[in-house]
mmCIF file of C-alpha atoms in Angstrom:
data_model
loop_
_atom_site.group_PDB
_atom_site.id
_atom_site.type_symbol
_atom_site.label_atom_id
_atom_site.label_comp_id
_atom_site.label_asym_id
_atom_site.label_seq_id
_atom_site.Cartn_x
_atom_site.Cartn_y
_atom_site.Cartn_z
ATOM 1 C CA UNK A 1 -94.438 -114.483 -25.823
ATOM 2 C CA UNK A 2 -96.583 -116.953 -27.707
ATOM 3 C CA UNK A 3 -97.830 -120.186 -26.155
ATOM 4 C CA UNK A 4 -99.645 -123.357 -27.181
ATOM 5 C CA UNK A 5 -102.244 -125.292 -25.182
ATOM 6 C CA UNK A 6 -101.527 -128.839 -24.120
ATOM 7 C CA UNK A 7 -103.641 -131.517 -22.528
ATOM 8 C CA UNK A 8 -102.774 -134.429 -20.268
ATOM 9 C CA UNK A 9 -105.396 -137.044 -19.613
ATOM 10 C CA UNK A 10 -104.318 -138.381 -16.188
ATOM 11 C CA UNK A 11 -102.048 -136.615 -13.720
ATOM 12 C CA UNK A 12 -100.227 -134.618 -16.402
ATOM 13 C CA UNK A 13 -101.009 -131.830 -18.856
ATOM 14 C CA UNK A 14 -99.366 -129.025 -20.679
ATOM 15 C CA UNK A 15 -98.892 -125.951 -22.812
ATOM 16 C CA UNK A 16 -96.338 -124.971 -25.530
ATOM 17 C CA UNK A 17 -94.281 -121.948 -26.609
ATOM 18 C CA UNK A 18 -92.655 -121.137 -29.974
ATOM 19 C CA UNK A 19 -89.948 -118.737 -31.130
ATOM 20 C CA UNK A 20 -87.959 -118.652 -34.399
ATOM 21 C CA UNK A 21 -85.966 -115.750 -35.820
ATOM 22 C CA UNK A 22 -86.739 -114.550 -39.342
ATOM 23 C CA UNK A 23 -84.572 -112.530 -41.720
ATOM 24 C CA UNK A 24 -85.104 -109.087 -43.205
ATOM 25 C CA UNK A 25 -84.514 -107.845 -46.726
ATOM 26 C CA UNK A 26 -85.644 -104.354 -47.695
ATOM 27 C CA UNK A 27 -88.068 -104.262 -50.579
ATOM 28 C CA UNK A 28 -89.340 -101.128 -52.260
ATOM 29 C CA UNK A 29 -91.836 -101.440 -55.116
ATOM 30 C CA UNK A 30 -95.292 -100.373 -56.193
ATOM 31 C CA UNK A 31 -98.074 -102.423 -54.651
ATOM 32 C CA UNK A 32 -101.823 -102.807 -54.343
ATOM 33 C CA UNK A 33 -103.381 -101.475 -51.151
ATOM 34 C CA UNK A 34 -104.067 -104.268 -48.664
ATOM 35 C CA UNK A 35 -101.713 -106.781 -50.291
ATOM 36 C CA UNK A 36 -99.109 -108.511 -48.117
ATOM 37 C CA UNK A 37 -95.430 -109.321 -48.526
ATOM 38 C CA UNK A 38 -92.808 -111.385 -46.693
ATOM 39 C CA UNK A 39 -89.203 -110.177 -46.747
ATOM 40 C CA UNK A 40 -88.002 -113.738 -47.365
ATOM 41 C CA UNK A 41 -89.466 -116.873 -48.970
ATOM 42 C CA UNK A 42 -92.138 -118.383 -46.663
ATOM 43 C CA UNK A 43 -90.697 -116.690 -43.556
ATOM 44 C CA UNK A 44 -89.753 -113.154 -42.587
ATOM 45 C CA UNK A 45 -91.035 -109.729 -41.658
ATOM 46 C CA UNK A 46 -94.676 -109.233 -42.636
ATOM 47 C CA UNK A 47 -95.424 -106.091 -44.646
ATOM 48 C CA UNK A 48 -98.694 -104.583 -45.830
ATOM 49 C CA UNK A 49 -99.228 -102.195 -48.754
ATOM 50 C CA UNK A 50 -100.685 -98.804 -47.856
ATOM 51 C CA UNK A 51 -100.864 -95.905 -50.320
ATOM 52 C CA UNK A 52 -98.528 -97.697 -52.740
ATOM 53 C CA UNK A 53 -95.908 -98.211 -50.033
ATOM 54 C CA UNK A 54 -94.794 -101.302 -48.105
ATOM 55 C CA UNK A 55 -95.127 -100.802 -44.335
ATOM 56 C CA UNK A 56 -94.242 -103.196 -41.522
ATOM 57 C CA UNK A 57 -97.346 -104.773 -39.980
ATOM 58 C CA UNK A 58 -97.685 -103.731 -36.344
ATOM 59 C CA UNK A 59 -96.599 -106.571 -34.050
ATOM 60 C CA UNK A 60 -98.557 -105.355 -31.021
ATOM 61 C CA UNK A 61 -101.562 -107.632 -30.310
ATOM 62 C CA UNK A 62 -100.608 -109.768 -33.353
ATOM 63 C CA UNK A 63 -101.282 -113.448 -32.592
ATOM 64 C CA UNK A 64 -100.800 -116.825 -34.297
ATOM 65 C CA UNK A 65 -104.319 -116.753 -35.767
ATOM 66 C CA UNK A 66 -103.492 -113.469 -37.501
ATOM 67 C CA UNK A 67 -100.338 -115.058 -38.906
ATOM 68 C CA UNK A 68 -102.347 -118.013 -40.251
ATOM 69 C CA UNK A 69 -104.768 -115.640 -41.999
ATOM 70 C CA UNK A 70 -101.859 -113.654 -43.456
ATOM 71 C CA UNK A 71 -100.227 -116.821 -44.768
ATOM 72 C CA UNK A 72 -103.433 -117.979 -46.445
ATOM 73 C CA UNK A 73 -103.732 -114.558 -48.081
ATOM 74 C CA UNK A 74 -100.195 -115.081 -49.380
ATOM 75 C CA UNK A 75 -101.154 -118.454 -50.884
ATOM 76 C CA UNK A 76 -99.972 -120.830 -48.153
ATOM 77 C CA UNK A 77 -102.109 -123.238 -46.126
ATOM 78 C CA UNK A 78 -101.264 -121.975 -42.636
ATOM 79 C CA UNK A 79 -98.615 -120.236 -40.558
ATOM 80 C CA UNK A 80 -97.571 -118.903 -37.187
ATOM 81 C CA UNK A 81 -95.951 -115.848 -35.609
ATOM 82 C CA UNK A 82 -92.275 -116.310 -34.806
ATOM 83 C CA UNK A 83 -91.304 -113.139 -32.957
ATOM 84 C CA UNK A 84 -92.048 -109.473 -32.364
ATOM 85 C CA UNK A 85 -89.198 -107.000 -32.841
ATOM 86 C CA UNK A 86 -88.533 -103.288 -32.601
ATOM 87 C CA UNK A 87 -88.862 -101.912 -36.109
ATOM 88 C CA UNK A 88 -86.684 -99.149 -37.486
ATOM 89 C CA UNK A 89 -88.776 -99.012 -40.667
ATOM 90 C CA UNK A 90 -92.082 -97.227 -41.053
ATOM 91 C CA UNK A 91 -94.782 -99.317 -39.411
ATOM 92 C CA UNK A 92 -98.509 -99.317 -40.125
ATOM 93 C CA UNK A 93 -100.315 -97.959 -37.067
ATOM 94 C CA UNK A 94 -103.054 -100.591 -37.031
ATOM 95 C CA UNK A 95 -103.660 -103.342 -34.462
ATOM 96 C CA UNK A 96 -104.995 -106.587 -35.982
ATOM 97 C CA UNK A 97 -106.852 -109.318 -34.114
ATOM 98 C CA UNK A 98 -107.980 -112.278 -36.240
ATOM 99 C CA UNK A 99 -110.053 -115.306 -35.251
ATOM 100 C CA UNK A 100 -108.221 -117.463 -37.811
ATOM 101 C CA UNK A 101 -111.215 -117.932 -40.097
ATOM 102 C CA UNK A 102 -110.899 -114.729 -42.150
ATOM 103 C CA UNK A 103 -109.821 -114.795 -45.803
ATOM 104 C CA UNK A 104 -107.504 -111.800 -45.507
ATOM 105 C CA UNK A 105 -105.876 -109.612 -42.880
ATOM 106 C CA UNK A 106 -108.081 -106.691 -43.926
ATOM 107 C CA UNK A 107 -111.158 -108.700 -42.886
ATOM 108 C CA UNK A 108 -109.863 -109.157 -39.339
ATOM 109 C CA UNK A 109 -110.901 -106.992 -36.439
ATOM 110 C CA UNK A 110 -108.563 -104.014 -36.348
ATOM 111 C CA UNK A 111 -108.230 -100.577 -34.859
ATOM 112 C CA UNK A 112 -105.991 -97.598 -35.454
ATOM 113 C CA UNK A 113 -103.105 -96.915 -33.105
ATOM 114 C CA UNK A 114 -101.449 -93.581 -32.495
ATOM 115 C CA UNK A 115 -98.101 -95.192 -33.249
ATOM 116 C CA UNK A 116 -96.417 -98.607 -33.357
ATOM 117 C CA UNK A 117 -92.704 -99.354 -33.003
ATOM 118 C CA UNK A 118 -92.922 -103.155 -33.215
ATOM 119 C CA UNK A 119 -92.952 -105.315 -36.322
ATOM 120 C CA UNK A 120 -93.844 -108.992 -36.634
ATOM 121 C CA UNK A 121 -92.121 -111.944 -38.279
ATOM 122 C CA UNK A 122 -94.132 -114.969 -39.359
ATOM 123 C CA UNK A 123 -93.493 -118.365 -40.963
ATOM 124 C CA UNK A 124 -95.850 -119.837 -43.574
ATOM 125 C CA UNK A 125 -96.341 -123.528 -44.372
ATOM 126 C CA UNK A 126 -98.083 -125.812 -46.823
ATOM 127 C CA UNK A 127 -100.026 -128.822 -45.579
ATOM 128 C CA UNK A 128 -98.031 -132.003 -45.094
ATOM 129 C CA UNK A 129 -99.320 -134.507 -47.646
ATOM 130 C CA UNK A 130 -97.781 -137.364 -45.624
ATOM 131 C CA UNK A 131 -99.740 -136.331 -42.513
ATOM 132 C CA UNK A 132 -103.271 -135.598 -43.822
ATOM 133 C CA UNK A 133 -106.238 -134.671 -41.657
ATOM 134 C CA UNK A 134 -109.908 -133.728 -41.895
ATOM 135 C CA UNK A 135 -111.184 -130.333 -40.741
ATOM 136 C CA UNK A 136 -112.076 -130.418 -37.017
ATOM 137 C CA UNK A 137 -110.197 -133.646 -36.284
ATOM 138 C CA UNK A 138 -108.298 -133.646 -32.968
ATOM 139 C CA UNK A 139 -105.195 -135.465 -31.707
ATOM 140 C CA UNK A 140 -102.528 -135.364 -28.976
ATOM 141 C CA UNK A 141 -98.824 -135.135 -29.838
ATOM 142 C CA UNK A 142 -95.536 -134.846 -27.954
ATOM 143 C CA UNK A 143 -96.563 -136.565 -24.707
ATOM 144 C CA UNK A 144 -94.933 -139.485 -22.913
ATOM 145 C CA UNK A 145 -98.051 -141.650 -23.389
ATOM 146 C CA UNK A 146 -101.077 -141.713 -25.692
ATOM 147 C CA UNK A 147 -103.087 -140.048 -22.927
ATOM 148 C CA UNK A 148 -101.108 -136.819 -22.792
ATOM 149 C CA UNK A 149 -99.614 -134.294 -25.175
ATOM 150 C CA UNK A 150 -100.071 -131.144 -27.187
ATOM 151 C CA UNK A 151 -103.665 -130.595 -28.333
ATOM 152 C CA UNK A 152 -103.846 -130.251 -32.128
ATOM 153 C CA UNK A 153 -106.825 -129.570 -34.377
ATOM 154 C CA UNK A 154 -107.036 -129.919 -38.144
ATOM 155 C CA UNK A 155 -107.709 -126.615 -39.918
ATOM 156 C CA UNK A 156 -110.031 -126.081 -42.873
ATOM 157 C CA UNK A 157 -106.911 -126.142 -45.059
ATOM 158 C CA UNK A 158 -105.954 -129.622 -43.841
ATOM 159 C CA UNK A 159 -103.056 -128.533 -41.604
ATOM 160 C CA UNK A 160 -102.497 -129.807 -38.070
ATOM 161 C CA UNK A 161 -102.514 -126.767 -35.795
ATOM 162 C CA UNK A 162 -101.738 -126.568 -32.071
ATOM 163 C CA UNK A 163 -104.338 -125.072 -29.730
ATOM 164 C CA UNK A 164 -103.262 -121.963 -27.832
ATOM 165 C CA UNK A 165 -103.264 -122.098 -24.048
ATOM 166 C CA UNK A 166 -104.946 -118.681 -23.941
ATOM 167 C CA UNK A 167 -108.153 -118.991 -21.891
ATOM 168 C CA UNK A 168 -107.664 -122.775 -21.772
ATOM 169 C CA UNK A 169 -109.183 -124.272 -18.634
ATOM 170 C CA UNK A 170 -110.593 -127.394 -17.035
ATOM 171 C CA UNK A 171 -113.874 -127.286 -18.969
ATOM 172 C CA UNK A 172 -112.000 -127.050 -22.292
ATOM 173 C CA UNK A 173 -109.839 -130.040 -21.323
ATOM 174 C CA UNK A 174 -112.921 -132.079 -20.392
ATOM 175 C CA UNK A 175 -114.505 -131.387 -23.798
ATOM 176 C CA UNK A 176 -111.240 -132.253 -25.558
ATOM 177 C CA UNK A 177 -111.100 -135.567 -23.678
ATOM 178 C CA UNK A 178 -114.672 -136.299 -24.713
ATOM 179 C CA UNK A 179 -113.939 -135.546 -28.365
ATOM 180 C CA UNK A 180 -110.901 -137.854 -28.168
ATOM 181 C CA UNK A 181 -113.044 -140.649 -26.733
ATOM 182 C CA UNK A 182 -111.397 -140.458 -23.289
ATOM 183 C CA UNK A 183 -114.667 -140.160 -21.381
ATOM 184 C CA UNK A 184 -113.472 -142.038 -18.290
ATOM 185 C CA UNK A 185 -110.273 -140.021 -17.862
ATOM 186 C CA UNK A 186 -109.480 -136.884 -15.887
ATOM 187 C CA UNK A 187 -108.116 -133.897 -17.837
ATOM 188 C CA UNK A 188 -105.653 -131.572 -16.085
ATOM 189 C CA UNK A 189 -103.878 -128.850 -18.146
ATOM 190 C CA UNK A 190 -100.661 -128.138 -16.211
ATOM 191 C CA UNK A 191 -97.299 -128.938 -17.735
ATOM 192 C CA UNK A 192 -95.464 -126.879 -20.379
ATOM 193 C CA UNK A 193 -93.944 -128.222 -23.609
ATOM 194 C CA UNK A 194 -91.959 -126.188 -26.132
ATOM 195 C CA UNK A 195 -91.797 -126.264 -29.912
ATOM 196 C CA UNK A 196 -90.141 -124.205 -32.654
ATOM 197 C CA UNK A 197 -92.207 -125.093 -35.724
ATOM 198 C CA UNK A 198 -95.929 -125.292 -35.101
ATOM 199 C CA UNK A 199 -98.881 -123.582 -36.798
ATOM 200 C CA UNK A 200 -101.391 -122.387 -34.197
ATOM 201 C CA UNK A 201 -104.737 -121.140 -35.486
ATOM 202 C CA UNK A 202 -106.999 -122.034 -32.569
ATOM 203 C CA UNK A 203 -107.431 -120.514 -29.135
ATOM 204 C CA UNK A 204 -109.671 -118.556 -26.785
ATOM 205 C CA UNK A 205 -112.205 -121.332 -26.269
ATOM 206 C CA UNK A 206 -114.833 -120.883 -23.556
ATOM 207 C CA UNK A 207 -116.305 -124.353 -23.135
ATOM 208 C CA UNK A 208 -118.924 -125.078 -20.484
ATOM 209 C CA UNK A 209 -117.773 -128.685 -20.159
ATOM 210 C CA UNK A 210 -120.937 -130.269 -21.548
ATOM 211 C CA UNK A 211 -120.162 -129.890 -25.286
ATOM 212 C CA UNK A 212 -119.399 -132.932 -27.452
ATOM 213 C CA UNK A 213 -116.464 -131.271 -29.214
#
């Protein structure tokens, strides 16, 4: 299950989860090693070329940041993982773990696996020209008031991306409040929100609580 970090600046707070089914179309063709392919336009099963053959990318340990990197490699601005599934096709036995800043999936941390029976579906997006942002900018969305909501950061590609709840704690919420200019508020990450279409490139922060952003 994938989840998204949320912040409430008062007596509320939250996190988010996303799931969307993709479709699958078999594709067999020659390819360049390391190149990627989606089985449908902008959304579908993610495949990687290995020895001139398309293999399903292993879904185990595959996170939203890895999906965002894959989408950028495919020419999009960002993306997110939609769901993991049991694959009946041949699957690459490699576990990928990206930070979200890499230029390609091959540059991400990865390790060989003895076998992998799970594939991964992702959805890729272009930046929304009607909702522009500057890299590193932060905002809250989806809350009942301006002081609560889903924590979103602007990516280097100019796409609003939700922050994962993974490793999200009180110190991270305090820093987020400070960056948002809410220095006299109390941050409590508690409540859960859900979404179906949300890039999520950021997560795993380990703030001390004294940082400015």
